[in-house]
mmCIF file of C-alpha atoms (C1' of nucleotides) in Angstrom:
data_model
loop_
_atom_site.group_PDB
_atom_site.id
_atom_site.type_symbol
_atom_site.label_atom_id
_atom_site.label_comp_id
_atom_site.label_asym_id
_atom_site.label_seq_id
_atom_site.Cartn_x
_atom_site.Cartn_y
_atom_site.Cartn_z
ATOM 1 C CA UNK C 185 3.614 2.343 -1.250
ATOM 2 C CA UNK C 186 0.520 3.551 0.389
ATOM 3 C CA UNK C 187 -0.147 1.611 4.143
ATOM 4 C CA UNK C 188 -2.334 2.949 6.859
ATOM 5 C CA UNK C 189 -0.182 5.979 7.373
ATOM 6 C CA UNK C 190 -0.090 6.954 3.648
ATOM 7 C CA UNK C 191 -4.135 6.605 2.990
ATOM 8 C CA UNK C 192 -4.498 8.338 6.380
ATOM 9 C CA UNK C 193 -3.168 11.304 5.060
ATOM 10 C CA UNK C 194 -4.824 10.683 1.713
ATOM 11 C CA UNK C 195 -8.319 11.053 3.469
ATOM 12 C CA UNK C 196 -7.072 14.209 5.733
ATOM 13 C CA UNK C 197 -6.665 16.033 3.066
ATOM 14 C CA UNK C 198 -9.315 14.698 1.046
ATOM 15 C CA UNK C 199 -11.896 15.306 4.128
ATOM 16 C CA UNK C 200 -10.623 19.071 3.974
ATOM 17 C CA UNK C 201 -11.591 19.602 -0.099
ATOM 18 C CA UNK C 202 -13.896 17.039 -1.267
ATOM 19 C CA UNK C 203 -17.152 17.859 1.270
ATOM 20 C CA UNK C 204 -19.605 19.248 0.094
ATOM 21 C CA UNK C 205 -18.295 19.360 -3.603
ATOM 22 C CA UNK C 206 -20.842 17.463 -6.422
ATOM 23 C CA UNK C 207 -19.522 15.051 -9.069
ATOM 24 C CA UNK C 208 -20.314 17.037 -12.423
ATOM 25 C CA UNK C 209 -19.040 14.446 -14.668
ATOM 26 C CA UNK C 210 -16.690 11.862 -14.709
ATOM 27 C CA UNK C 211 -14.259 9.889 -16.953
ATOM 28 C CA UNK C 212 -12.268 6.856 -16.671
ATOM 29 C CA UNK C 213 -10.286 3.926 -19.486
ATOM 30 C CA UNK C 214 -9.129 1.342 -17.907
ATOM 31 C CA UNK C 215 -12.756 -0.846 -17.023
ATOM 32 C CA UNK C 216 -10.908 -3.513 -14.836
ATOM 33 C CA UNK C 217 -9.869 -1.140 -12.061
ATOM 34 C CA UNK C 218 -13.247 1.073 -12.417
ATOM 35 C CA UNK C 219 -16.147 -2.270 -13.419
ATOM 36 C CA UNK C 220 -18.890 -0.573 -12.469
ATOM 37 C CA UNK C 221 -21.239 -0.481 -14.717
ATOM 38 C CA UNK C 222 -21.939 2.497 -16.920
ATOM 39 C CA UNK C 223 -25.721 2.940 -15.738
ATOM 40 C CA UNK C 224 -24.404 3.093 -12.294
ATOM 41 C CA UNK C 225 -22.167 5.521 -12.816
ATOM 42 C CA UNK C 226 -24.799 7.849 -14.224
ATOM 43 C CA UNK C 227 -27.537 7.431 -11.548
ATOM 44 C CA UNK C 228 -25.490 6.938 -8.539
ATOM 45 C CA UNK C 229 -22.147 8.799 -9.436
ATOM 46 C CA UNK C 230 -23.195 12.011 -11.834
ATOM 47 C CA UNK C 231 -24.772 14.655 -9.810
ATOM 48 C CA UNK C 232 -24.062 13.438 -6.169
ATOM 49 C CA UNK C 233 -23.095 15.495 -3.918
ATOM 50 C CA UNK C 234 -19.903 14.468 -1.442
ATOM 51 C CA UNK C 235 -20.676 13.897 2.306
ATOM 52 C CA UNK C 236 -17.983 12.517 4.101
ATOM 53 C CA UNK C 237 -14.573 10.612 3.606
ATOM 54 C CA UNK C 238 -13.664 7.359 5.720
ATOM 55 C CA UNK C 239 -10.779 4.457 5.859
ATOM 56 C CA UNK C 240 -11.214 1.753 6.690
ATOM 57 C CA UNK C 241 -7.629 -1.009 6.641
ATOM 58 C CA UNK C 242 -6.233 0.829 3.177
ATOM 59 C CA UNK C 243 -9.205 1.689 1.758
ATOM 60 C CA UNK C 244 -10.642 5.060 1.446
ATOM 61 C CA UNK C 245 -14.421 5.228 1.557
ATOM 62 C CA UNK C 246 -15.894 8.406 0.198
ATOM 63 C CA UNK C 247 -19.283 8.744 1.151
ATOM 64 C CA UNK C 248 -22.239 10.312 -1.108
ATOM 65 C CA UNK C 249 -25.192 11.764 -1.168
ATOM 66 C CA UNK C 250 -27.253 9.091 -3.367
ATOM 67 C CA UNK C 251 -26.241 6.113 -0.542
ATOM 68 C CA UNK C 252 -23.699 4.479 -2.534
ATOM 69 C CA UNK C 253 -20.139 5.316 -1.531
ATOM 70 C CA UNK C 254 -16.839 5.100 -3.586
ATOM 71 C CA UNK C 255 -14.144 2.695 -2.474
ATOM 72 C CA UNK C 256 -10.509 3.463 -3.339
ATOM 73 C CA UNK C 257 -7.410 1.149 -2.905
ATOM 74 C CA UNK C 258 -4.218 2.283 -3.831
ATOM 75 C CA UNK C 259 -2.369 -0.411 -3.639
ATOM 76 C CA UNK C 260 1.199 -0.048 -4.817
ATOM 77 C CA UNK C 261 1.229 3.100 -7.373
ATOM 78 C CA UNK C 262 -2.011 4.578 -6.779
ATOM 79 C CA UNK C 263 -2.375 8.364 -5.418
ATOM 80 C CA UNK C 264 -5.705 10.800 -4.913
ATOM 81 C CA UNK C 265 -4.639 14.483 -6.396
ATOM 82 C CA UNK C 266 -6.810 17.308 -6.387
ATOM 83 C CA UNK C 267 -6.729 20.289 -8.909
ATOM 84 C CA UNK C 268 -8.643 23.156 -8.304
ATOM 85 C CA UNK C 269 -8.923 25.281 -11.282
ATOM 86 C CA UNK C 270 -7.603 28.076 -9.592
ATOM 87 C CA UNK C 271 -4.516 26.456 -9.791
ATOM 88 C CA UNK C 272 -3.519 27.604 -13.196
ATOM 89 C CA UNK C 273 -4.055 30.964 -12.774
ATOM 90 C CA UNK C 274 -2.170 31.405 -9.359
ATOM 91 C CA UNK C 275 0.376 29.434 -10.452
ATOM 92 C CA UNK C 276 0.574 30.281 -14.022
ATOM 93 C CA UNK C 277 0.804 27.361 -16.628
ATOM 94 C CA UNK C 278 1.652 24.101 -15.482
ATOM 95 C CA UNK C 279 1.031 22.363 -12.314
ATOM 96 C CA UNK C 280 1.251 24.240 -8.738
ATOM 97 C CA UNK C 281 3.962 24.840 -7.521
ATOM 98 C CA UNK C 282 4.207 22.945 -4.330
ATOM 99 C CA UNK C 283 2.775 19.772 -6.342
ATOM 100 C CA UNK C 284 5.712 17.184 -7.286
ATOM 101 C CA UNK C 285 2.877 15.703 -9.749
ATOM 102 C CA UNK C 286 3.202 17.254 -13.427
ATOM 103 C CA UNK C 287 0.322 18.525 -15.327
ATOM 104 C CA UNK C 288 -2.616 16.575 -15.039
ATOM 105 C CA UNK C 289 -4.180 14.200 -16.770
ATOM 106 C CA UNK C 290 -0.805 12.195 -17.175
ATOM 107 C CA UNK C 291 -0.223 8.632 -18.759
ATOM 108 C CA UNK C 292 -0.851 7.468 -15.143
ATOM 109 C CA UNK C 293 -4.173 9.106 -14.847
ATOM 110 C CA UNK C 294 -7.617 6.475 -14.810
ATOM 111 C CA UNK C 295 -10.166 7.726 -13.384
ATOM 112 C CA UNK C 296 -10.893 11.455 -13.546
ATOM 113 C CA UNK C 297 -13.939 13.388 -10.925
ATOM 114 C CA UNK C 298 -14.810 16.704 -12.594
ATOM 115 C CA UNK C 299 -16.317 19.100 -9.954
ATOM 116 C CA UNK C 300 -16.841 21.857 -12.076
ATOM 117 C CA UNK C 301 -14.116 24.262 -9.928
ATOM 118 C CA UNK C 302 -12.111 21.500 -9.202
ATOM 119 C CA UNK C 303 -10.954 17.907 -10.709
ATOM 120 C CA UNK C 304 -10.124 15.042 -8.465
ATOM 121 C CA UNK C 305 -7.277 12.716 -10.357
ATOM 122 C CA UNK C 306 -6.706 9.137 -9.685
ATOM 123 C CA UNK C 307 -3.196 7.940 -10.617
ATOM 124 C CA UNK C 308 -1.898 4.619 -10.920
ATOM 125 C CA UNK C 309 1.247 3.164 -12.819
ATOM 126 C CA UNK C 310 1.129 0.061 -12.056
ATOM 127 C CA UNK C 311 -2.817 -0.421 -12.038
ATOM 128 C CA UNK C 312 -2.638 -2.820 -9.235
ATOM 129 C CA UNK C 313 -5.073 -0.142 -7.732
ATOM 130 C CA UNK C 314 -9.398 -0.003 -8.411
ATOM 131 C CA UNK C 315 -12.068 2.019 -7.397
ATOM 132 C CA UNK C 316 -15.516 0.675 -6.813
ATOM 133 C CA UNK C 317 -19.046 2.112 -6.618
ATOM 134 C CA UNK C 318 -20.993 0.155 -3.887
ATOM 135 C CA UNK C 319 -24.460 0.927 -1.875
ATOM 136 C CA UNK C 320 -23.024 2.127 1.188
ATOM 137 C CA UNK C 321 -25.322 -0.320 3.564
ATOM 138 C CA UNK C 322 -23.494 -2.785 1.425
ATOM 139 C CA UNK C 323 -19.990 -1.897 2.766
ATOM 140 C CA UNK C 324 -19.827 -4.299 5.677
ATOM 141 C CA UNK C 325 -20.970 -7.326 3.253
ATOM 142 C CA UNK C 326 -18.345 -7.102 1.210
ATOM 143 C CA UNK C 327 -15.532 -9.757 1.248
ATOM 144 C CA UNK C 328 -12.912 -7.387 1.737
ATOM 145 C CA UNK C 329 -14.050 -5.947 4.856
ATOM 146 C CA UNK C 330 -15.451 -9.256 6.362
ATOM 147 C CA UNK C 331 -12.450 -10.486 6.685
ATOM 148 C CA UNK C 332 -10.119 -7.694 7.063
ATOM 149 C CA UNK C 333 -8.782 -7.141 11.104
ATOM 150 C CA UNK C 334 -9.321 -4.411 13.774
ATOM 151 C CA UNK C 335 -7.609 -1.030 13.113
ATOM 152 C CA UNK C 336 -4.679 -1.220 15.122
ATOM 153 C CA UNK C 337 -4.666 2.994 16.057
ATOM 154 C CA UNK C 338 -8.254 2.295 17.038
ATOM 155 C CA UNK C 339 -8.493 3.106 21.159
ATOM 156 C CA UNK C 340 -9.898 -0.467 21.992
ATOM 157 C CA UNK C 341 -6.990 -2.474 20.167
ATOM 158 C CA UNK C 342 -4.846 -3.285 23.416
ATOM 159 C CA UNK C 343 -1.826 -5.648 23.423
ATOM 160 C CA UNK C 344 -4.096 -8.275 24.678
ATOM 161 C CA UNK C 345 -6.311 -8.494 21.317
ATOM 162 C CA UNK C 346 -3.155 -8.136 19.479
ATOM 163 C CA UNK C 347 -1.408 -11.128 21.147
ATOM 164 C CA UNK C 348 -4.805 -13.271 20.966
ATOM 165 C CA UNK C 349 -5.367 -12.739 17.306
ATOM 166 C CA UNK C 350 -1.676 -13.411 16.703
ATOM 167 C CA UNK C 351 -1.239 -16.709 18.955
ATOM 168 C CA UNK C 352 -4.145 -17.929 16.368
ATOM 169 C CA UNK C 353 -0.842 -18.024 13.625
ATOM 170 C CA UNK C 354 1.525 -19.711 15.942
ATOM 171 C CA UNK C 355 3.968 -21.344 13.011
ATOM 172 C CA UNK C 356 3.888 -18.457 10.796
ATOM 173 C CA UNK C 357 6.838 -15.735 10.965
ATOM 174 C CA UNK C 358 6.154 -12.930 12.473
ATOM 175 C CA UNK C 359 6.598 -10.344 9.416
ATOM 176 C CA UNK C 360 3.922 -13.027 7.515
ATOM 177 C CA UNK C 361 1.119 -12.319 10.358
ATOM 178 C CA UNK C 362 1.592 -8.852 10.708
ATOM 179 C CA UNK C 363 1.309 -8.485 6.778
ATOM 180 C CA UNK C 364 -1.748 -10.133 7.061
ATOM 181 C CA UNK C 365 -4.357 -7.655 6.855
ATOM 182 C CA UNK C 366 -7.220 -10.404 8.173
ATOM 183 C CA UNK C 367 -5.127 -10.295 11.743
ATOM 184 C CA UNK C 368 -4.469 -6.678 11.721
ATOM 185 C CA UNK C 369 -5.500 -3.962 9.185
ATOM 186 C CA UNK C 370 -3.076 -1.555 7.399
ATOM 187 C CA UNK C 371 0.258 -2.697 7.677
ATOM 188 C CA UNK C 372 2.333 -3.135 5.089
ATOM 189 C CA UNK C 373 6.081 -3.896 4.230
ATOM 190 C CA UNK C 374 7.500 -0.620 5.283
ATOM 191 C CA UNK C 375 5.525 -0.511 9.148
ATOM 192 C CA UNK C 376 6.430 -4.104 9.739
ATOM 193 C CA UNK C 377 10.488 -3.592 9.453
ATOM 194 C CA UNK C 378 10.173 -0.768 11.530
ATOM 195 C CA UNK C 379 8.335 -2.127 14.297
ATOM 196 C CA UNK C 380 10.023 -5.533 14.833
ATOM 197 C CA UNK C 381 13.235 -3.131 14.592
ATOM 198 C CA UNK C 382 11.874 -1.291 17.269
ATOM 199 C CA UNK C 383 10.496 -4.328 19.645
ATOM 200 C CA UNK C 384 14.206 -5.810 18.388
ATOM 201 C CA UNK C 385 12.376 -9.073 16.990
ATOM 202 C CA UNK C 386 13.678 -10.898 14.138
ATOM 203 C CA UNK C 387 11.195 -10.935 11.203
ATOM 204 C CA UNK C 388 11.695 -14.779 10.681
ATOM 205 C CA UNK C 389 10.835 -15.680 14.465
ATOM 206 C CA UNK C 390 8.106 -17.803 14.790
ATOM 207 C CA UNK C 391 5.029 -16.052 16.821
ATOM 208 C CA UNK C 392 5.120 -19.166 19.375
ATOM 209 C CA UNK C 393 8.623 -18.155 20.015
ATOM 210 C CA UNK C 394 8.435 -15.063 20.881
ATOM 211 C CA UNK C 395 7.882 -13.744 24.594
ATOM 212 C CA UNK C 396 4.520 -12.195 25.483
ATOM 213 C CA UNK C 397 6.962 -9.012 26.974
ATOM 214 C CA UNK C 398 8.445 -8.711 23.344
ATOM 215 C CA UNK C 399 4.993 -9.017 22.081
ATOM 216 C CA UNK C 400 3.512 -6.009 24.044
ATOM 217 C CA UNK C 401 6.318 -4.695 23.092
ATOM 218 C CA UNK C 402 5.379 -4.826 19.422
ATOM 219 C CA UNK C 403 2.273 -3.887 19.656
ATOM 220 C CA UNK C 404 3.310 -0.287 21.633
ATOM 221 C CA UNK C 405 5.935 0.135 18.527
ATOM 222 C CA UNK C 406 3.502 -0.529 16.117
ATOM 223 C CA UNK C 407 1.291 2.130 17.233
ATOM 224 C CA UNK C 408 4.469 4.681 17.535
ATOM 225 C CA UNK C 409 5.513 3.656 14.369
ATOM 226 C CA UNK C 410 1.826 4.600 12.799
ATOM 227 C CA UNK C 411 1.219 7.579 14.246
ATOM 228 C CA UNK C 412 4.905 9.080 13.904
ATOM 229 C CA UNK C 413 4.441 8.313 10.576
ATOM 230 C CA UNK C 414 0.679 9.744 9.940
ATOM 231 C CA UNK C 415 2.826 13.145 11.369
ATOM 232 C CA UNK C 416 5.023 13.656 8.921
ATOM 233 C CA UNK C 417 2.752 12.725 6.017
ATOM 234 C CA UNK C 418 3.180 9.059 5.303
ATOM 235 C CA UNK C 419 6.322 7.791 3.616
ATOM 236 C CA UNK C 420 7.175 8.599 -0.078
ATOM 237 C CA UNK C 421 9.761 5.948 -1.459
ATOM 238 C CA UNK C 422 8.548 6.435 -5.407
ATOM 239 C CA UNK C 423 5.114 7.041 -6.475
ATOM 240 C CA UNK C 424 3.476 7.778 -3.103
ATOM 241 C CA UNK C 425 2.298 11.551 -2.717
ATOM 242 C CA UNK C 426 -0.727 13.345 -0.161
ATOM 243 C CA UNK C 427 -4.136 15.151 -2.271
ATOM 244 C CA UNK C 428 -1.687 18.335 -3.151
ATOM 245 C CA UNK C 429 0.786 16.077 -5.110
ATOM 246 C CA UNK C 430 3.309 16.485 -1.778
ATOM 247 C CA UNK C 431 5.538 13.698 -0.480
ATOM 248 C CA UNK C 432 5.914 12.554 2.643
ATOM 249 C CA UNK C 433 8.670 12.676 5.431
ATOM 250 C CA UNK C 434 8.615 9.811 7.083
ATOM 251 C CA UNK C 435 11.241 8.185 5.932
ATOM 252 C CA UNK C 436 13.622 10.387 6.712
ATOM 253 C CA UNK C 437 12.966 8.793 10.183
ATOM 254 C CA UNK C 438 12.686 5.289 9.610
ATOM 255 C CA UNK C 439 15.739 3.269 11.440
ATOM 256 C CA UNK C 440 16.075 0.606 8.652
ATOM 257 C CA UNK C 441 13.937 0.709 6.150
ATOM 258 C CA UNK C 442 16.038 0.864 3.036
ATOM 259 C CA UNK C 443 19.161 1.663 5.184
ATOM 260 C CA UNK C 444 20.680 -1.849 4.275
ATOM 261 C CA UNK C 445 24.269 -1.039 4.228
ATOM 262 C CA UNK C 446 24.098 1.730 6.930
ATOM 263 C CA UNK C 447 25.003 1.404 10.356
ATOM 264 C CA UNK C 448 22.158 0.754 12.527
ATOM 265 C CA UNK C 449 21.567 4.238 14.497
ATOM 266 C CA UNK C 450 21.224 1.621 17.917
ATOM 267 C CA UNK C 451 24.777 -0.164 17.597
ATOM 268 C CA UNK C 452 26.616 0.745 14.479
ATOM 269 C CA UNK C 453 26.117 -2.926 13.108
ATOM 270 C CA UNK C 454 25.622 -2.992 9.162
ATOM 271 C CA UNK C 455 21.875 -3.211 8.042
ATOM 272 C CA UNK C 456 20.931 -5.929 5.858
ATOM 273 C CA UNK C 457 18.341 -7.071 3.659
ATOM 274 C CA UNK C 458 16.275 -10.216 3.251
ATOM 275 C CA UNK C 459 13.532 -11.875 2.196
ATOM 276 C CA UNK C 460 10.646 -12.926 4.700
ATOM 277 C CA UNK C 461 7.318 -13.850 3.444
ATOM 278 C CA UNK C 462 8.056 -13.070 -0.043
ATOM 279 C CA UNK C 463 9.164 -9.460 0.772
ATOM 280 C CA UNK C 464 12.369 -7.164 1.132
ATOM 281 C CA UNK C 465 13.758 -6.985 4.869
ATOM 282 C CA UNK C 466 15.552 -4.908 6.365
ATOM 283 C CA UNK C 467 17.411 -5.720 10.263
ATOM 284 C CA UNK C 468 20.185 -4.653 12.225
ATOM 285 C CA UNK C 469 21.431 -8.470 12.491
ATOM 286 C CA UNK C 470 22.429 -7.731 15.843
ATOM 287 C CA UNK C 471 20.011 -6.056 17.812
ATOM 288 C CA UNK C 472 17.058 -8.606 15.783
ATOM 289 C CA UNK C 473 19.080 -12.140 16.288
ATOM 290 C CA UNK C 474 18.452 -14.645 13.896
ATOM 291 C CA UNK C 475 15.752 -17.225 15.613
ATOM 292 C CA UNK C 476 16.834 -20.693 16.177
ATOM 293 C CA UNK C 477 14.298 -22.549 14.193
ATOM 294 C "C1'" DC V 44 -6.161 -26.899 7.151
ATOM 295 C "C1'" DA V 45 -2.117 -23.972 7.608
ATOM 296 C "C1'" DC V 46 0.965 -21.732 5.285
ATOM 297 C "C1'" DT V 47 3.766 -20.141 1.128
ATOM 298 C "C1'" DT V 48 4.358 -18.681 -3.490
ATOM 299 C "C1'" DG V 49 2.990 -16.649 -7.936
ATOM 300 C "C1'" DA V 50 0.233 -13.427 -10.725
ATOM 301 C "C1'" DC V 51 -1.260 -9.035 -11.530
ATOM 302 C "C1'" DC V 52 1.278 -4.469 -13.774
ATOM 303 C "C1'" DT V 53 4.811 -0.923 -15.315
ATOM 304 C "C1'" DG V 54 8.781 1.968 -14.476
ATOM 305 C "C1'" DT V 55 13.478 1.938 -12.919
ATOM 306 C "C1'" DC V 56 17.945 0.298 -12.289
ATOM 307 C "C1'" DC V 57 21.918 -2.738 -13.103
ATOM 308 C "C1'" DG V 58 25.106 -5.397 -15.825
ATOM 309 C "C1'" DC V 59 26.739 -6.581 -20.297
ATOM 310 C "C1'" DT J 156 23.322 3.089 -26.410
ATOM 311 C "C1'" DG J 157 20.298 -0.638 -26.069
ATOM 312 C "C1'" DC J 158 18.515 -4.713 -24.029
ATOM 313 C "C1'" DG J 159 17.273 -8.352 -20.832
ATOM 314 C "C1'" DG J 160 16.216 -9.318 -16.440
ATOM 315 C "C1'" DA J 161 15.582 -8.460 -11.533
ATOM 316 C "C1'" DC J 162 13.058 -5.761 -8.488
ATOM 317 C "C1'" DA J 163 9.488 -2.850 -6.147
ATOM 318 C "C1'" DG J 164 5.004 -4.802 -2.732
ATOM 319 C "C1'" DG J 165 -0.880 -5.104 -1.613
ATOM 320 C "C1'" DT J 166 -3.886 -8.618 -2.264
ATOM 321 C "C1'" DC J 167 -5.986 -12.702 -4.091
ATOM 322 C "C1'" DA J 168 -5.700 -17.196 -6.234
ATOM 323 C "C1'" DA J 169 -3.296 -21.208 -6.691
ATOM 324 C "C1'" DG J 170 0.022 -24.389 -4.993
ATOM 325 C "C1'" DT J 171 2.440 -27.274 -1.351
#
DNA sequence: CACTTGACCTGTCCGC
DNA sequence: TGCGGACAGGTCAAGT
């Protein structure tokens, strides 16, 4: 499920392929995850030519020529594959070879960029994912990003502002503010277990109860955590794969993320899982003690 | 107001 | 083998 580490490597790759490339045509079904409207799409979309892609929290923002920009979430099931139409003939029929996507378009597919040499597919099973067409002045206005929280690998994000904005939630569990993407941006289910493993902090633990030492703490693991996993290509548990239709390694390094039942590689005691703000948990139960409240 | 839970979706897995 | 139901989790809306 794609967090900051996953749509990091998303926009890596696409910032290596998509420059410089202009939108011949495009389809998409499916108007609820693509509303723009139609005219839009034909005098902003058709024709532009591709400048630059950001993120921003989970969202990829690929920036174009005629000042609007494309927004991408993938949410849960979404993934960003690009075909070049090369592909065929190197690889003969069928999908590349080092692609663990099938031929393309698929049931999954919604939206489809046509490049002329190339095709950029957007996938998404579960269509909890959408794509938006938006003036790119207009980026900062919108709700998502007015409320959404500083980018935790950014250089300025020190354990102080992460402590501060987290005090503000003093009641709430710890796993519950960190999910929140209006405190910090991009972490998601898989990032939180791993760094309150890390800083040994027990998901449930109220913020207020938690020492300012563990806290820094947490906010140094949190950055490991990120980057570690931005290395080794995000973290593939079902649908999640990079622009070539590759998955990624990371975890085949997380501690106890879906390990429940394995012995924690610290101390041997028997992962578990639970549920904390609504979501699967994984802990050693004895390096992250159960809180007293 | 602060915080938690349910809805949105569909594919997969488990038990009967 | 088929079928019902639980589950997966990012985000927003609705509920407590």
């Amino acid at each position: 499920m794609p967090e900051l580490p996953e749509v990091e490597t998303v926009r890596i790759g696409l910032a290596e392929l998509l420059p410089g490339k202009i939108i011949k045509s495009e389809w998409h079904d499916w108007p609820k995850g693509f509303p723009n409207a139609d005219s839009d799409v034909q005098q902003f979309l058709i024709g532009a030519k591709i400048l630059e892609v950001k993120r921003r929290a989970k969202v990829l923002i690929i920036e174009l020529s005629t000042k609007y920009s494309l927004l991408v979430h993938l949410k849960m099931t979404g993934q960003l594959v690009f075909r070049s139409n090369d592909d065929k003939k190197r690889f003969g029929a069928g999908h590349p070879s080092h692609s663990l996507v099938g031929d393309l378009p698929d049931k999954s597919t919604r939206v489809i960029l046509d490049f002329g040499d190339s095709k950029l597919f957007f996938n998404d099973q579960r269509k909890f994912g959408w794509i938006r067409l938006v003036p790119t002045a207009e980026i900062p206005n919108i709700d998502f990003f007015k409320k959404i929280g500083p980018e935790p690998l950014a250089d300025d994000f020190k354990a102080k502002d992460f402590i501060e904005r987290l005090s503000k939630r003093p009641n709430s569990s710890i796993k519950a503010v960190l999910l929140d993407q209006s405190v910090i941006a991009g972490v998601g289910n898989i990032y939180a277990d791993e760094s309150l493993f890390a800083a040994k902090i027990h998901p449930l633990s109220k913020v207020q109860n938690i020492s300012k030492a563990k806290l820094i703490k947490l906010h140094e693991e949190l950055i490991k955590v990120l980057k570690l996993s931005i290395e080794k290509g995000g973290s593939s548990d079902r649908n999640y794969v990079d622009v070539q239709g590759r998955r990624g390694s990371y975890l085949g390094f997380a501690q106890v993320f879906r390990k429940n039942g394995q012995p924690c590689p610290r101390c041997g005691t028997i992962i578990e899982k639970i549920r904390v703000a609504g979501r699967g948990t994984h802990i050693c139960p004895h390096c992250q003690p159960k809180p007293k409240v």
